[in-house]
Short mmCIF file of C-alpha atoms and ligand atoms in Angstrom, two decimals:
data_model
loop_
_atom_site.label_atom_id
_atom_site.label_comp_id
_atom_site.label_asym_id
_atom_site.label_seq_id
_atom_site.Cartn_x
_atom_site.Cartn_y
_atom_site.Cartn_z
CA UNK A 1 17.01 19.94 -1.01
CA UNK A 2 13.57 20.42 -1.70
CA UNK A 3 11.23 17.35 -2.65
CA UNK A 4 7.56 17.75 -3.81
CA UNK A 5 5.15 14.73 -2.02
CA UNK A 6 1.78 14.30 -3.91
CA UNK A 7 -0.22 12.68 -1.77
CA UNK A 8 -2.35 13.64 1.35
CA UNK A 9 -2.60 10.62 3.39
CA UNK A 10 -0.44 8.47 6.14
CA UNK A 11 1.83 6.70 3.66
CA UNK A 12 2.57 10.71 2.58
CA UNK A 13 3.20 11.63 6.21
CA UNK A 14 5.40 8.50 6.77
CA UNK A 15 7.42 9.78 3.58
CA UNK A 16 8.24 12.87 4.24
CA UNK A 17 8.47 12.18 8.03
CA UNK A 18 11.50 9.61 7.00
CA UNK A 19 13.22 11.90 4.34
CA UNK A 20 12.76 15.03 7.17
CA UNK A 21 15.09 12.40 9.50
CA UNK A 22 17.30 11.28 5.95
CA UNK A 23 18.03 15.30 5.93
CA UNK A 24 16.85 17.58 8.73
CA UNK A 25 17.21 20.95 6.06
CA UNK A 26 15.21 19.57 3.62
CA UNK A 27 12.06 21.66 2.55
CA UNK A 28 8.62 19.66 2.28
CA UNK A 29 6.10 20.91 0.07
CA UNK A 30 2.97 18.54 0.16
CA UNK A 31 -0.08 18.93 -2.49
CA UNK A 32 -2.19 18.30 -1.00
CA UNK A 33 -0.66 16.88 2.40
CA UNK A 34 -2.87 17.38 5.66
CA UNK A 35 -2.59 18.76 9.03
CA UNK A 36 0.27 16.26 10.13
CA UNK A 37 2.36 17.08 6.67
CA UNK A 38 1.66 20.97 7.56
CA UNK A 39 4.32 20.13 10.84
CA UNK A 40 6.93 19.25 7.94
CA UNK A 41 6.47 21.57 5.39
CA UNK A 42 4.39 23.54 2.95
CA UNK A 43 0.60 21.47 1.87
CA UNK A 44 -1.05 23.08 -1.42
CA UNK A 45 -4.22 22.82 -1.61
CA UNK A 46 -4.49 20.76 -4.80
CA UNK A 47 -6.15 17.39 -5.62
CA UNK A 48 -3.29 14.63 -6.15
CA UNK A 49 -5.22 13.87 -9.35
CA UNK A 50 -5.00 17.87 -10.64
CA UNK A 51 -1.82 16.23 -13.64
CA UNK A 52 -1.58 19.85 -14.80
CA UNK A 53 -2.12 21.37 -11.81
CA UNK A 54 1.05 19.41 -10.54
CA UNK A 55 3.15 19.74 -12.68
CA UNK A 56 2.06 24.12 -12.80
CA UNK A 57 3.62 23.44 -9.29
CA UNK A 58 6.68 21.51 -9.80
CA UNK A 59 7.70 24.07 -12.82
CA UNK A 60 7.05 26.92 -10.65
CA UNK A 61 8.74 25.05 -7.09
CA UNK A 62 11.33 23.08 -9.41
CA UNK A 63 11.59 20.36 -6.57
CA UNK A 64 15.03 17.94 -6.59
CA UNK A 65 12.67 15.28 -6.23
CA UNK A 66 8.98 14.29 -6.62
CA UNK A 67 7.79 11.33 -5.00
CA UNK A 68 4.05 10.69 -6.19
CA UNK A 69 1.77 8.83 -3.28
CA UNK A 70 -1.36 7.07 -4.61
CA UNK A 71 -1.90 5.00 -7.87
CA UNK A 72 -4.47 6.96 -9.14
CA UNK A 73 -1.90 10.08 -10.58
CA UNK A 74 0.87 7.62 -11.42
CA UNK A 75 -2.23 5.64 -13.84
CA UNK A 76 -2.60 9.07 -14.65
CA UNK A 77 0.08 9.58 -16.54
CA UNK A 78 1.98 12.77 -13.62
CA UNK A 79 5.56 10.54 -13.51
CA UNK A 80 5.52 11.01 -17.42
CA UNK A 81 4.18 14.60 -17.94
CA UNK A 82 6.73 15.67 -14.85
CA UNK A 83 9.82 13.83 -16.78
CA UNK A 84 8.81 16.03 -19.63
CA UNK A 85 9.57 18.99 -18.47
CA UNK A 86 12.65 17.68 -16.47
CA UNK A 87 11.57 17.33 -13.31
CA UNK A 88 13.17 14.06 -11.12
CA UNK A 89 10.34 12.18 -10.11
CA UNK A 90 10.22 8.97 -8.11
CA UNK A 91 7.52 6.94 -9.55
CA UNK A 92 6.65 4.72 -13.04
CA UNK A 93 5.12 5.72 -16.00
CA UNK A 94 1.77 5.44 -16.59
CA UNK A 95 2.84 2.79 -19.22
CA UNK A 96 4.52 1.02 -16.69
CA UNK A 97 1.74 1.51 -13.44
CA UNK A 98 -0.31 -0.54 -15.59
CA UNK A 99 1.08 -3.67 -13.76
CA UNK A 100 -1.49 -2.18 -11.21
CA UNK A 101 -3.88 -0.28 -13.05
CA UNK A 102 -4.99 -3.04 -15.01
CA UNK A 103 -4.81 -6.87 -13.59
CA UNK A 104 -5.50 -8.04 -16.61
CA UNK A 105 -2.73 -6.56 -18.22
CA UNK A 106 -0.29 -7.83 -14.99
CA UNK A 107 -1.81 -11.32 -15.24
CA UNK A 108 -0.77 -11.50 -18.87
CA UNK A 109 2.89 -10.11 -18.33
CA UNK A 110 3.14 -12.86 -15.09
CA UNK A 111 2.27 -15.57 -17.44
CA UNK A 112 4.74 -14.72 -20.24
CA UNK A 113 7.16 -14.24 -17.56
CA UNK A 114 6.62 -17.28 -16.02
CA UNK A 115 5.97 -15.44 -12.49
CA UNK A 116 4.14 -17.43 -10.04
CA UNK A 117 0.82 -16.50 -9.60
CA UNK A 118 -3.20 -17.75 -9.71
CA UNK A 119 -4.46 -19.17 -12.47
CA UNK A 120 -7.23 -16.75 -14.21
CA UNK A 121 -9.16 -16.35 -17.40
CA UNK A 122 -9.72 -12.44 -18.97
CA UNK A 123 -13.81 -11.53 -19.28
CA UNK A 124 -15.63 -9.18 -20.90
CA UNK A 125 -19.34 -10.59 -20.85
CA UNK A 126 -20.93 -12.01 -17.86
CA UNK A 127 -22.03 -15.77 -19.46
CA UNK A 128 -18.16 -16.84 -19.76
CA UNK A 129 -17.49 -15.05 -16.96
CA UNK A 130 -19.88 -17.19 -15.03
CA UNK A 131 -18.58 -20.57 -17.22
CA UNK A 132 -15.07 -19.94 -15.88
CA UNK A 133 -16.23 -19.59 -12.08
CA UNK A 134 -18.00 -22.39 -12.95
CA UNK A 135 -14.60 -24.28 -14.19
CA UNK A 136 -12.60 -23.51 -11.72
CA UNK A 137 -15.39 -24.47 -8.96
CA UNK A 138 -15.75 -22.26 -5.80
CA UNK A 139 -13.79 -20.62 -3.79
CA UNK A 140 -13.34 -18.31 -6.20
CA UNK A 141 -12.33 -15.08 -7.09
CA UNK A 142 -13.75 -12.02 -9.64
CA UNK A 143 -11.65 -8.95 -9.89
CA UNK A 144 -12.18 -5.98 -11.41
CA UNK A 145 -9.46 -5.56 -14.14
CA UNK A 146 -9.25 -1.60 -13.44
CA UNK A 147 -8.55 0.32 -10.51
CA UNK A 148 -11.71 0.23 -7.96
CA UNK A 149 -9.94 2.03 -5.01
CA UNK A 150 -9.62 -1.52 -3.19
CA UNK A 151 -13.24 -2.24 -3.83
CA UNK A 152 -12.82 -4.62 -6.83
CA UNK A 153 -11.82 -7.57 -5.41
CA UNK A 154 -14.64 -10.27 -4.68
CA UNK A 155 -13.27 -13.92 -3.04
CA UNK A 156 -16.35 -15.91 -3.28
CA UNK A 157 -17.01 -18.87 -1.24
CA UNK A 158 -20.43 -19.93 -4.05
CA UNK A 159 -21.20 -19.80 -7.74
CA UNK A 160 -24.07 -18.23 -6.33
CA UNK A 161 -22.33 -14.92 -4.58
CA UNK A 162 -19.71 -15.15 -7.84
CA UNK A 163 -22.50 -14.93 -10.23
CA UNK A 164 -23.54 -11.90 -8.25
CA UNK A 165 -20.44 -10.16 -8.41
CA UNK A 166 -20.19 -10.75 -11.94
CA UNK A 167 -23.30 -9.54 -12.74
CA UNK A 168 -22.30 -6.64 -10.37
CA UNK A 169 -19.13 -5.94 -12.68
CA UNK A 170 -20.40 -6.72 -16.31
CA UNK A 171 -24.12 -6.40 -16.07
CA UNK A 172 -24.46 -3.52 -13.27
CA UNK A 173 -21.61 -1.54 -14.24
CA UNK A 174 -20.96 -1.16 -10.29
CA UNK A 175 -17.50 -0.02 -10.97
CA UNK A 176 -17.69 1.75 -14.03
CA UNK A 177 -14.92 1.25 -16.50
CA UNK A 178 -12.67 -0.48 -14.29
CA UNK A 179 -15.32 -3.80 -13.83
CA UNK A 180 -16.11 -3.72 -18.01
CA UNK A 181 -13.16 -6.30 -17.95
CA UNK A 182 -12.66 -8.62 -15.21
CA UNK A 183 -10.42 -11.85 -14.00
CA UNK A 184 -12.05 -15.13 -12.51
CA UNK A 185 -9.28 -16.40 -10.75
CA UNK A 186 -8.49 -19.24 -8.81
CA UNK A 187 -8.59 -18.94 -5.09
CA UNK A 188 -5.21 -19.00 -3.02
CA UNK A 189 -4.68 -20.37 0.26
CA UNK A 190 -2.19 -19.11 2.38
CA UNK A 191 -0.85 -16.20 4.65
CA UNK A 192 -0.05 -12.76 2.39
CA UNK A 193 3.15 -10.95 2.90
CA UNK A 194 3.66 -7.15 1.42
CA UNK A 195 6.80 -7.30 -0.15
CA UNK A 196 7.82 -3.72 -1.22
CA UNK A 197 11.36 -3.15 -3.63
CA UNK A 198 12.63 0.24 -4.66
CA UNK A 199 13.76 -0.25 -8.30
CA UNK A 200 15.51 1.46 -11.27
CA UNK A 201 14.20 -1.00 -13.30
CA UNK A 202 16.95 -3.53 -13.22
CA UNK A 203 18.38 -3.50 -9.59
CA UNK A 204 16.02 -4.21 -7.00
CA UNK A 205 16.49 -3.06 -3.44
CA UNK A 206 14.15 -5.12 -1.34
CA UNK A 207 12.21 -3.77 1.76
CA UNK A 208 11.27 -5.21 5.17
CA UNK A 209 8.23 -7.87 4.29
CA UNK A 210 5.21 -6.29 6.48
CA UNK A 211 1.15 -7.89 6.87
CA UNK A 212 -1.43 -5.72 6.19
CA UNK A 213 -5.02 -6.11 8.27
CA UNK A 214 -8.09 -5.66 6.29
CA UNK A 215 -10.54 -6.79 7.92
CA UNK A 216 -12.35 -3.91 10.14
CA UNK A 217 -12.75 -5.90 13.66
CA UNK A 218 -10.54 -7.98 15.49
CA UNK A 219 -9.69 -12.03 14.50
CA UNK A 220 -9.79 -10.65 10.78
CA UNK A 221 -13.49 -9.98 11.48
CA UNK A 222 -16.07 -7.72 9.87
CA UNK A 223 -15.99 -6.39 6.04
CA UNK A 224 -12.68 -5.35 3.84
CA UNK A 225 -11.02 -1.84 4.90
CA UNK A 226 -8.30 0.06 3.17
CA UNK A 227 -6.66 -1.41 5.85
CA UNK A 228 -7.14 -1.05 9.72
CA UNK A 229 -3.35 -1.83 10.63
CA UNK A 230 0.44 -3.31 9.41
CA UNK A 231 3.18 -4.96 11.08
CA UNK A 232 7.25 -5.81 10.28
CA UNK A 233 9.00 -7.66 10.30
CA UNK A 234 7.47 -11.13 9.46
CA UNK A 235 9.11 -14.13 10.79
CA UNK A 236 7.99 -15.41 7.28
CA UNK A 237 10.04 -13.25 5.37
CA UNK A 238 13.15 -14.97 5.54
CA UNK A 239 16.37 -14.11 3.63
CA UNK A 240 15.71 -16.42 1.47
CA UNK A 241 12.12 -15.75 0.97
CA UNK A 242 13.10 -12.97 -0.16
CA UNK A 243 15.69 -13.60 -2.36
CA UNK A 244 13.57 -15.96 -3.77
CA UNK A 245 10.66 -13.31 -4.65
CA UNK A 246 13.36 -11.66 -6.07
CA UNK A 247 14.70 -13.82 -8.53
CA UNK A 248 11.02 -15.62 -9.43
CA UNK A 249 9.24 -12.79 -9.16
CA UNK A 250 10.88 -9.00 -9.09
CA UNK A 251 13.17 -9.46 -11.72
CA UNK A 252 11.20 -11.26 -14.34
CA UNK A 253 8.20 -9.19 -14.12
CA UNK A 254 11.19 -5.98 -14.52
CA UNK A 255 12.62 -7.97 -17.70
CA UNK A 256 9.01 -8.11 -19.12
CA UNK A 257 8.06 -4.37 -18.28
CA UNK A 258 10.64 -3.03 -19.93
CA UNK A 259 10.66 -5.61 -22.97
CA UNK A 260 6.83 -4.48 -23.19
CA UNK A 261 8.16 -0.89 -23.51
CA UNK A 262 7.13 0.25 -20.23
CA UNK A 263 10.46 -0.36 -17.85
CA UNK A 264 9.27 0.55 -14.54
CA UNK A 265 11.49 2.60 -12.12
CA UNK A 266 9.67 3.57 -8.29
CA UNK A 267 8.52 1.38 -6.28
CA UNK A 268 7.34 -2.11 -6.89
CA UNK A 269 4.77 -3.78 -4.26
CA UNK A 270 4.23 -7.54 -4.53
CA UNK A 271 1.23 -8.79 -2.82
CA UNK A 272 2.29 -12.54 -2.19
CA UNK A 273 0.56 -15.27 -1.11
CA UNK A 274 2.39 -18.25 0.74
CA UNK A 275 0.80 -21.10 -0.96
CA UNK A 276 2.08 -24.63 -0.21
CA UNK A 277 3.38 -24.58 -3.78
CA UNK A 278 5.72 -21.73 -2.45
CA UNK A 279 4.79 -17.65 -3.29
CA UNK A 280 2.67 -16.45 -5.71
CA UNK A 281 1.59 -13.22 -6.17
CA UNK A 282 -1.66 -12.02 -5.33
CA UNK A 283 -1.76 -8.45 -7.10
CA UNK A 284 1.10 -6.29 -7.84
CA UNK A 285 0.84 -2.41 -6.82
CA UNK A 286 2.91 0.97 -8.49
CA UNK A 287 3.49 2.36 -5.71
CA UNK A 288 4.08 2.67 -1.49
CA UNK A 289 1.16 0.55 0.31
CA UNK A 290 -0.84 2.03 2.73
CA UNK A 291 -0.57 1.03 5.91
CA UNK A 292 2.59 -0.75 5.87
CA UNK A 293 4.76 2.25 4.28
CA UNK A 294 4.09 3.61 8.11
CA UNK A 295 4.91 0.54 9.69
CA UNK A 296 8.22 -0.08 7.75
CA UNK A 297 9.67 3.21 7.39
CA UNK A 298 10.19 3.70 10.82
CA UNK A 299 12.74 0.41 10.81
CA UNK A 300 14.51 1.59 8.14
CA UNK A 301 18.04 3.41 9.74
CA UNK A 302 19.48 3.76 6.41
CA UNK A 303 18.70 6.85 4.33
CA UNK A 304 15.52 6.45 2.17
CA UNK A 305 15.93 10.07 0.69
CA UNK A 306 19.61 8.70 -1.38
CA UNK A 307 18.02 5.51 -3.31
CA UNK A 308 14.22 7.71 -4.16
CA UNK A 309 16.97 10.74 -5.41
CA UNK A 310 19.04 7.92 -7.08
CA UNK A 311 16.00 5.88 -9.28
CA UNK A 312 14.66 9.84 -9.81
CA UNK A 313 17.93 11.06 -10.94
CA UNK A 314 18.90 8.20 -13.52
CA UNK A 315 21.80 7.30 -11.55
CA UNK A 316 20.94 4.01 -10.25
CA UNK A 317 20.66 2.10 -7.32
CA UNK A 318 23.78 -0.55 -7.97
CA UNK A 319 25.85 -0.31 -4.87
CA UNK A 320 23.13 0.48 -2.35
CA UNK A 321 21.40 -1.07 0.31
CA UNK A 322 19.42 -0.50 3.13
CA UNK A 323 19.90 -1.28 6.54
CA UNK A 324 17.37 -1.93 9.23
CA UNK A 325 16.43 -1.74 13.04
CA UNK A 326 16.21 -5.08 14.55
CA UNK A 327 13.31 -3.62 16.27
CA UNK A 328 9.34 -4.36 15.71
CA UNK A 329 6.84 -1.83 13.92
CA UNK A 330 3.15 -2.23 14.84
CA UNK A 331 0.55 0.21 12.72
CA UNK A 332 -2.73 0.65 14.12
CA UNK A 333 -5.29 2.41 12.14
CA UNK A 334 -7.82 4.69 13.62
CA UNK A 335 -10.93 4.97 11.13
CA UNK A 336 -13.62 7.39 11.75
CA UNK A 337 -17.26 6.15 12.34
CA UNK A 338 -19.37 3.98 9.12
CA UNK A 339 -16.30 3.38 8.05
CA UNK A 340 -15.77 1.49 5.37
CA UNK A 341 -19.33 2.18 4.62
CA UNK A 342 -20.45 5.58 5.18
CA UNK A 343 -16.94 7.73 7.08
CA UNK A 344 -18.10 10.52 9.10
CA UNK A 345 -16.37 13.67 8.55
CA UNK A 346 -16.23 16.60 10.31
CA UNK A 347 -15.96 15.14 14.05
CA UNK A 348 -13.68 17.34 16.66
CA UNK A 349 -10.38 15.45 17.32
CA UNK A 350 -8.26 15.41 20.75
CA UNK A 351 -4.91 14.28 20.08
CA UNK A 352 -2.82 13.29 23.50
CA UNK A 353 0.69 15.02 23.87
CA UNK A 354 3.60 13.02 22.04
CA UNK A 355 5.58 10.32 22.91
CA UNK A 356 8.93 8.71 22.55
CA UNK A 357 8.77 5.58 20.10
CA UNK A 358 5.06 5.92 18.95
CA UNK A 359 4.43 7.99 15.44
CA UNK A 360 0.70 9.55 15.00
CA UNK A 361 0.68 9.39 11.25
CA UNK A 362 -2.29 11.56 9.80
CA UNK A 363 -4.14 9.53 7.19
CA UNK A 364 -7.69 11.82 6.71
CA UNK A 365 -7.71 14.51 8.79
CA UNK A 366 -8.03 18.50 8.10
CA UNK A 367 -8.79 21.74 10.18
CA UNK A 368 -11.65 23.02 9.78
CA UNK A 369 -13.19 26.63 9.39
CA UNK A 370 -12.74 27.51 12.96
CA UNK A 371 -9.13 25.61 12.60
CA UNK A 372 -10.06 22.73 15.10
CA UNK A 373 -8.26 19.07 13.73
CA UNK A 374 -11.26 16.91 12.14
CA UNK A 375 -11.87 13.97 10.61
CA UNK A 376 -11.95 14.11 6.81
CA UNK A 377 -11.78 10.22 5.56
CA UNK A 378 -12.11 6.87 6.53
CA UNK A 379 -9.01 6.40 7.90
CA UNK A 380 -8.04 9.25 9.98
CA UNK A 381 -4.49 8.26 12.12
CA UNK A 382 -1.98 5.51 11.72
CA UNK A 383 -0.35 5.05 15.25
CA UNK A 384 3.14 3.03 14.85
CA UNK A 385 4.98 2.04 18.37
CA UNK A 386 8.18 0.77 17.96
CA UNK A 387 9.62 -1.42 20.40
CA UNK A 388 12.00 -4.47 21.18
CA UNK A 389 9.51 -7.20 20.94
CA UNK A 390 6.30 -7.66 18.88
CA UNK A 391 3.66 -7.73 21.82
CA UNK A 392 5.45 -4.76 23.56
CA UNK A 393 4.52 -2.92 20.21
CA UNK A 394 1.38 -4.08 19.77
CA UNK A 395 0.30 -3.23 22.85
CA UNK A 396 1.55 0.27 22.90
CA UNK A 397 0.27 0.83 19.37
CA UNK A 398 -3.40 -0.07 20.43
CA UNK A 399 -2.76 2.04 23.81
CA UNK A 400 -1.69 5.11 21.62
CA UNK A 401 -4.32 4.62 19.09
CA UNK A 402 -6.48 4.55 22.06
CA UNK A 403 -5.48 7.66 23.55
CA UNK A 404 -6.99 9.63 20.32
CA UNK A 405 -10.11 11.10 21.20
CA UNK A 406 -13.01 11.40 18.45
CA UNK A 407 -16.70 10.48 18.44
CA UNK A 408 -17.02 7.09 17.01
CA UNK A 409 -13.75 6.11 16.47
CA UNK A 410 -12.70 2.33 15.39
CA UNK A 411 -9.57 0.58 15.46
CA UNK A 412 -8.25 -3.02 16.34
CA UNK A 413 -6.38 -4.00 19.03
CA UNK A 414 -4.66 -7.22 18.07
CA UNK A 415 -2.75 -5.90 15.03
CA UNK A 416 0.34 -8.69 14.34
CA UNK A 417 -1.63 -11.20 15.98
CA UNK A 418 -0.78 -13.86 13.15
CA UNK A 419 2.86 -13.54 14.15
CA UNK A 420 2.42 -13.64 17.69
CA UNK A 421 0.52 -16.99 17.51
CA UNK A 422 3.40 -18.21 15.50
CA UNK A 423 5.96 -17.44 17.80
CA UNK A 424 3.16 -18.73 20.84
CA UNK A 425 3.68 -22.11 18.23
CA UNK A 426 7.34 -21.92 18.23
CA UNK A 427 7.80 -21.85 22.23
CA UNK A 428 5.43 -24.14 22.54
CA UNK A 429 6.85 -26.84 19.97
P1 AMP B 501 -5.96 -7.52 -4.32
O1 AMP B 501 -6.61 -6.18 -4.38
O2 AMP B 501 -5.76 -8.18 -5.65
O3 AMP B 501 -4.77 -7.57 -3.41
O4 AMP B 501 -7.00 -8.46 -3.55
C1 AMP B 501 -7.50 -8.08 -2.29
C2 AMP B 501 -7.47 -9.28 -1.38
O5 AMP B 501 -8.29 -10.31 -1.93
C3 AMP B 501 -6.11 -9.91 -1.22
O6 AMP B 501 -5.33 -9.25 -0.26
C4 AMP B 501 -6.46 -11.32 -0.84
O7 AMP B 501 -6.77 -11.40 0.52
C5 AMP B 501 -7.73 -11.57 -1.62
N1 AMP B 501 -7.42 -12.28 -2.88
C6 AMP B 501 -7.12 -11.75 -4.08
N2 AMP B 501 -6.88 -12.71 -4.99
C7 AMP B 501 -7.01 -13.88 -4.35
C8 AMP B 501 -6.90 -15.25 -4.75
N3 AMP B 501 -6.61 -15.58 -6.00
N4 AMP B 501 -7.11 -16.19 -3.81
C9 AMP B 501 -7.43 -15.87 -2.55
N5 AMP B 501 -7.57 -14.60 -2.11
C10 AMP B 501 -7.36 -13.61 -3.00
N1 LIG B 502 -2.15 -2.06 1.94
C1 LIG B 502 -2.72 -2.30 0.68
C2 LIG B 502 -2.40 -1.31 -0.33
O1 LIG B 502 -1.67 -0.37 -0.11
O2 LIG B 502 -2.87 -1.47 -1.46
#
């Protein structure tokens, strides 16, 4: 079995960490992976956004499987050039990733689906932009319709800072393309759940809810990250949550895909927001999230490499399920200095020996001429402990996170600390 992983970061490690464990023969080949995929398999050194370059190497590796990382390849259009020249790929087609590519384009299908989400108006100049912030009165939120890397979302607590960031989308042209077209939304309240399903298009297999951290310090402190750190489970995610998201939100927004002419097959991420009007969803994504992919995999006893070979295949996922640990998964992130602003790369990394029930996910790392590990991106490790309760994993996450040695190096310590003041609640009600 040999499966192709585009993708060089710690969701891509995760991945192929958990289908090395589905099947210990398998044969990784990452492009362009980093130093922790090189302990798996084969990395190429090519750009996840190379299409042609890709799919040179799938023709030439003919992989059973390709299971494509980030967004930006799937917008791309790499699912549909690889399916072309038959080559099983786990992942929608570009047609299809527009439910993330675009928000405008997912708001639309939500509506017509009758999926719950915020309420939003489309804009393409900046005066009705700033009349519908003005309608829906602040809090208030501007997106960027296209992808902005994370960066295009702007919850604004004044007309003031919203006419800002829609003269920063529309007038500036601070995102390029994807701000020419943006959504004034109404704001949410609520706590957000990452709700993850694996999907053939028609039968969803739902994943372990997780909650993503991104704010850079501690107490949700500090400016928006990538993401400093995940948890699972979430005492919010109940059974019938779930189920619920499923029927309200999964399978409608499947039905509409594919009666759009764009069914979706891969992995579907809702971002949800528990409003006290029940979910809604925040944004939708095409593919695994990043950092919770690292946080959830490691639950997950069931094989992940037979449902990805299934949706690539054609076969289908009716019959499956997956089965999970009833232990806890806490994800810290350790970022390299500036970050989010200005990452510094290139600083000499010490990484303590290894350890039962902790995973050192590489997220932006590399080796450098005189093959010492270094930091190459913002987010350089994602540190998962595993343990019986939720504080026991916390704390051994932040410990182990800790124990990396770098100059500058950030992460938080209180990852999951929503939950534990829940359950804090609970004992003490
Ligand atoms: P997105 O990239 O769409 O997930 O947005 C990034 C973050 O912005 C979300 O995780 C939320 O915290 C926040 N956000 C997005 N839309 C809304 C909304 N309508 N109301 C409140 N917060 C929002
Ligand atoms: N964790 C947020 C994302 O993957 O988009």
């Amino acid at each position: 079995m040999r499966v192709l992983i585009v993708g060089g970061g710690g969701r891509e490690h995760a991945l192929a960490w958990k289908l090395t464990q589905d099947q210990p023969s398998i044969e990784i080949i990452a492009a362009p992976g980093n130093p922790g995929l090189a302990t798996l398999g084969r990395c190429v050194a090519m750009s996840a956004d190379d299409i042609l370059g890709i799919v040179a190497l799938a023709m030439q590796e003919k992989p059973n499987l390709v299971v494509i990382g980030p967004e930006a390849p799937l917008a791309a259009g790499l699912a549909d050039a690889l399916r072309t020249v038959g080559i099983p790929v786990f992942g929608p087609s570009r047609g299809a990733a527009r439910i993330e590519s675009s928000k405008a384009f997912a708001k639309s299908l939500m509506r017509e689906a009758g999926v719950p989400t915020a309420r939003a108006i489309r804009c393409i100049d900046a005066p009705a932009a700033k009349r519908a912030a003005r309608d829906f009165g602040a809090p208030v939120v501007i997106k960027a319709s296209g992808l902005a890397a994370g960066k295009g979302v702007i919850v604004c607590s004044t007309i003031a800072e919203a006419d800002a960031a829609i003269d920063s989308m529309l007038r500036d042209d601070t995102f390029g393309a994807a701000g020419r077209e943006v959504l004034v939304e109404e704001f949410m309240e609520g706590e957000e759940l990452s709700l993850f399903a694996i999907t053939d298009g028609t039968t969803v297999l739902p994943m372990l809810a997780a909650q993503d951290h991104k704010r850079l310090l501690d107490g949700d402190m500090g400016p928006n990250t990538g993401g400093m750190g995940a948890y699972a489970p979430v005492s919010l995610s109940s059974d019938a949550l779930v189920a619920d998201a499923v029927e309200r939100v999964f399978l409608p927004t499947l039905d509409a895909l594919r009666a759009a002419g764009a069914p979706f097959s891969g992995l579907l991420y809702a971002g949800l927001m528990l409003t006290a009007q029940g979910p809604k969803v925040v944004e939708f994504n095409c593919r695994f999230g990043d950092p919770e992919t690292e946080a959830i995999l490691p639950l997950l006893e069931s094989s992940l490499l037979e449902p990805l070979l299934a949706v690539a295949n054609g076969s289908g996922l009716a019959g499956q399920a997956l089965k999970w640990s009833s232990n806890h998964a806490v994800t810290t992130v350790v970022a390299t200095a500036g970050y989010p602003d200005s990452p510094r790369k290139g600083s000499r990394i010490e990484l303590p020996p290894r350890e039962p029930n902790v995973h050192v996910f590489h997220a932006g790392t590399a080796f450098n001429a005189a093959g010492e590990l270094v930091t190459a991106g913002g987010r350089v490790f994602a540190v998962t402990a595993i343990a019986p309760s939720l504080a026991e994993a916390q704390r051994e996450s932040a410990r182990a996170a800790g124990a990396i040695d770098f100059e500058g190096k950030q992460l938080r310590r209180d990852i999951g600390w929503r939950e534990l003041e829940r359950s804090a609640g609970a004992t003490r009600d």
